mmCIF file of C-alpha atoms in Angstrom:
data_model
loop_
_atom_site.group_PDB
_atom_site.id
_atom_site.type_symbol
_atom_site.label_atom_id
_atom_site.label_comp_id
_atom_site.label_asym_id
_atom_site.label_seq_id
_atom_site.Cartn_x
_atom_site.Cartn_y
_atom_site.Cartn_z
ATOM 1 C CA UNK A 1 7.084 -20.671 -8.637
ATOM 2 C CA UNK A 2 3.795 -18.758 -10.473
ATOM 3 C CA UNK A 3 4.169 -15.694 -12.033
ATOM 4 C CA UNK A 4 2.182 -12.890 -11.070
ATOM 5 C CA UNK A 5 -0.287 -11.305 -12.639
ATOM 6 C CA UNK A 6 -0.449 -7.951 -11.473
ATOM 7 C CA UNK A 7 -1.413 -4.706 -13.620
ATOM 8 C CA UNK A 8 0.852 -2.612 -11.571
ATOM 9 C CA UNK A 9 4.275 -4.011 -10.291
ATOM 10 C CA UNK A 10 5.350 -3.781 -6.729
ATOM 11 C CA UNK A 11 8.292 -2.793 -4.949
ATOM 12 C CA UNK A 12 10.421 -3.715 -1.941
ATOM 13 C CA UNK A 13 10.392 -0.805 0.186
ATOM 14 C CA UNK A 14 9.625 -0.058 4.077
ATOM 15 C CA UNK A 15 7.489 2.730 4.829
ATOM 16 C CA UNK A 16 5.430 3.973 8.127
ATOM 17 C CA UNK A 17 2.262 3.344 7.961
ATOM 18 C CA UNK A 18 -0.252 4.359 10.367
ATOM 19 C CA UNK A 19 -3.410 2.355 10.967
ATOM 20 C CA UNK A 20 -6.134 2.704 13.944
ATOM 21 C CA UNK A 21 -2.799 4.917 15.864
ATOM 22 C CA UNK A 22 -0.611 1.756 15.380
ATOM 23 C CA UNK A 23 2.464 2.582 13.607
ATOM 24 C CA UNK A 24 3.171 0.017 10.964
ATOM 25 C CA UNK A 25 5.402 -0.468 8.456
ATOM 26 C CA UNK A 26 4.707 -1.300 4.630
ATOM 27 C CA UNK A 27 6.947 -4.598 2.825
ATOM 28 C CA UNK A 28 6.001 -3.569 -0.492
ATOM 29 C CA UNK A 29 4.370 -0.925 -2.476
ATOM 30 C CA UNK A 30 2.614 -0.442 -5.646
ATOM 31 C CA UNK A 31 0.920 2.659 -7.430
ATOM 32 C CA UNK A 32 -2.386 -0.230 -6.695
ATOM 33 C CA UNK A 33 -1.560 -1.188 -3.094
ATOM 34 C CA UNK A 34 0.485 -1.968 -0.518
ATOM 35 C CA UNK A 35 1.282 -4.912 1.794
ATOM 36 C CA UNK A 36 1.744 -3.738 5.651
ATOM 37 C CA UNK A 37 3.711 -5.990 8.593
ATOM 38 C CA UNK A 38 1.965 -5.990 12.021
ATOM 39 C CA UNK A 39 3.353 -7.461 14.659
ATOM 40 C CA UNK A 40 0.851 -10.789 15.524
ATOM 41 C CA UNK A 41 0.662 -9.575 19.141
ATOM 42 C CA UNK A 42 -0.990 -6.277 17.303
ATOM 43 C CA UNK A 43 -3.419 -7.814 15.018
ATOM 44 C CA UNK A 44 -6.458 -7.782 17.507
ATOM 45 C CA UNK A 45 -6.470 -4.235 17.037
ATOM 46 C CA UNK A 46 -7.009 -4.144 13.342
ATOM 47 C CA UNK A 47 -9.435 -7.251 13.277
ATOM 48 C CA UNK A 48 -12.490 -4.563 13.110
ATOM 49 C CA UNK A 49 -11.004 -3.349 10.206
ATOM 50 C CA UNK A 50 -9.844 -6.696 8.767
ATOM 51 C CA UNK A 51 -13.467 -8.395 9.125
ATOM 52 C CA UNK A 52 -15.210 -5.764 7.423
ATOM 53 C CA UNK A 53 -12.378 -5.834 4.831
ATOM 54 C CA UNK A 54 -11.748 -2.048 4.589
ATOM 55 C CA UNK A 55 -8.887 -0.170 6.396
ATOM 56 C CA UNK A 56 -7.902 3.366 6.431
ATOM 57 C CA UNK A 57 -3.825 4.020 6.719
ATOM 58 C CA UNK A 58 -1.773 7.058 6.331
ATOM 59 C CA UNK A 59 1.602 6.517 4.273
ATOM 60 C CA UNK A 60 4.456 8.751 5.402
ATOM 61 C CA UNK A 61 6.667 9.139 2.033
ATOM 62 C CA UNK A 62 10.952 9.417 2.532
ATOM 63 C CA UNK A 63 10.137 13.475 1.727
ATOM 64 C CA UNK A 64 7.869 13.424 4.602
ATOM 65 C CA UNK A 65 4.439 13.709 2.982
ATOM 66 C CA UNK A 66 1.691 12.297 4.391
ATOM 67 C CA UNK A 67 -0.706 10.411 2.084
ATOM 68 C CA UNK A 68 -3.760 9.135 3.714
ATOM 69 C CA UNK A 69 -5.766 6.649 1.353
ATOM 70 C CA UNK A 70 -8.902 4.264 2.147
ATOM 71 C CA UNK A 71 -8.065 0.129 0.842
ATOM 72 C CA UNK A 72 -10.052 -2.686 0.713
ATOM 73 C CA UNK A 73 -8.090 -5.934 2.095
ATOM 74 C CA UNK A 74 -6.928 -8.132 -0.103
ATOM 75 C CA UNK A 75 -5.503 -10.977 1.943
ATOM 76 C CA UNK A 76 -4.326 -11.779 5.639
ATOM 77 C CA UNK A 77 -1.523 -14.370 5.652
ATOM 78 C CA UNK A 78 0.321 -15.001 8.948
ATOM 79 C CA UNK A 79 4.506 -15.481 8.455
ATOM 80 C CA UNK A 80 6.305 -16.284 11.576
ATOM 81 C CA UNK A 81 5.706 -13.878 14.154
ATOM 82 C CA UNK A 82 3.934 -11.199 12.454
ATOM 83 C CA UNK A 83 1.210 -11.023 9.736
ATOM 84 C CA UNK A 84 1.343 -9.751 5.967
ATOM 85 C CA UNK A 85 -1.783 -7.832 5.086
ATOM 86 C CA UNK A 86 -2.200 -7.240 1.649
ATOM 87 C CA UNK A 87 -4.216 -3.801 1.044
ATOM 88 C CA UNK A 88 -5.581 -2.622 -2.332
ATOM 89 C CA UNK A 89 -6.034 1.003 -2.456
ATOM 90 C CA UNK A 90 -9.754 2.369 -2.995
ATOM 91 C CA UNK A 91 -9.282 5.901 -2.674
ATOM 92 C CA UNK A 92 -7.294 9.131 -1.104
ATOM 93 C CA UNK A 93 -7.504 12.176 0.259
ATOM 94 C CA UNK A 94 -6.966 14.564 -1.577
ATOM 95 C CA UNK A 95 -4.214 14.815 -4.139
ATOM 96 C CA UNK A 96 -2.483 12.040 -1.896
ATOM 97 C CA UNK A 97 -2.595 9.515 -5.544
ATOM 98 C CA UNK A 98 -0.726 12.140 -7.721
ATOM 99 C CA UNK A 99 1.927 12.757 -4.512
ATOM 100 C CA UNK A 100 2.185 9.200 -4.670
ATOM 101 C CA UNK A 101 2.989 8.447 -8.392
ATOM 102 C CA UNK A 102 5.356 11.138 -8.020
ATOM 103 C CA UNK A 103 7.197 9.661 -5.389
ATOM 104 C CA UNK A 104 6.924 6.208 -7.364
ATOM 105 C CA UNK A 105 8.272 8.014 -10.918
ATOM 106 C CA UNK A 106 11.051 10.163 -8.748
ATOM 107 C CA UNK A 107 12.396 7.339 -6.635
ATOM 108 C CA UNK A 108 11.611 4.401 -7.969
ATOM 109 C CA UNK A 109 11.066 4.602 -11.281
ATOM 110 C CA UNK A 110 8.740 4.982 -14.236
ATOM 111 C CA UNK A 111 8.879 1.032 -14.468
ATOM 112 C CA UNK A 112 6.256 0.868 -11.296
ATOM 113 C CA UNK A 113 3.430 3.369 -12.511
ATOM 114 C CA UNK A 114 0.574 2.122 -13.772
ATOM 115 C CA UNK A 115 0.413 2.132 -18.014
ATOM 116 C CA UNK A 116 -1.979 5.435 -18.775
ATOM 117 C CA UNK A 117 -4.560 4.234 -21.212
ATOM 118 C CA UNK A 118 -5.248 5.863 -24.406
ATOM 119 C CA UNK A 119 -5.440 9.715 -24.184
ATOM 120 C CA UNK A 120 -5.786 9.462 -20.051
ATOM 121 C CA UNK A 121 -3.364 10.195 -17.125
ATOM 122 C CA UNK A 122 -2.389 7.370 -15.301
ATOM 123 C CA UNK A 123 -4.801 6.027 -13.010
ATOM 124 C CA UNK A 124 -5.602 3.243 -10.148
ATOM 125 C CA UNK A 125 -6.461 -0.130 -12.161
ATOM 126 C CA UNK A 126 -9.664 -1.009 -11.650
#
């Protein structure tokens, strides 16, 4: 087994997700991304999205917030009957990265934010 070297650690947690109308739902979360389950009878309506790379999603949060954020794709990998899409967030709407490091910090814990550097708020790694 490798270790992984990610700046931001994820979490196990299942969230909607909506993506081109399909409701989805995430595996795991991060303050840096996400990874979503589709249904492989489902994926030809993403593969737009997945073969230029880029997909918009809306997060709904446990509290009912609505977070809608732009992500580049990281990877595609199929497991069994559905497919793992890993998604690395670009940008958001609005203040839809604060409402979600708030709902990281509050439910979660500080343990899964991203490490502010010196003299900054925490931010998306780069």
């Amino acid at each position: 087994m490798t270790r992984e070297n990610r700046r931001v650690p994820r979490f196990v947690k299942r969230l909607a997700v909506v993506v081109r109308g399909i409701l989805l739902h995430t595996s795991n979360l991060s303050a840096s991304g996400m990874q979503v389950a589709v249904p492989a009878m489902r994926i030809f309506e993403i593969k737009p999205d997945l073969d230029a790379g880029l997909m918009n999603a809306s997060i709904r949060l446990p509290n009912q917030q609505l977070i809608a954020a732009a992500c580049d794709v990281a990877y595609v990998s199929q497991y069994g009957d559905e497919y793992l899409i890993g998604l690395h967030f670009k940008n958001f709407l609005d203040d839809g990265f604060d409402q979600l490091l708030a709902y990281i910090e509050r439910d979660v814990g500080r343990q899964y934010l991203p490490a502010p550097k010196h003299g900054q708020p925490a931010s998306l790694p780069t």
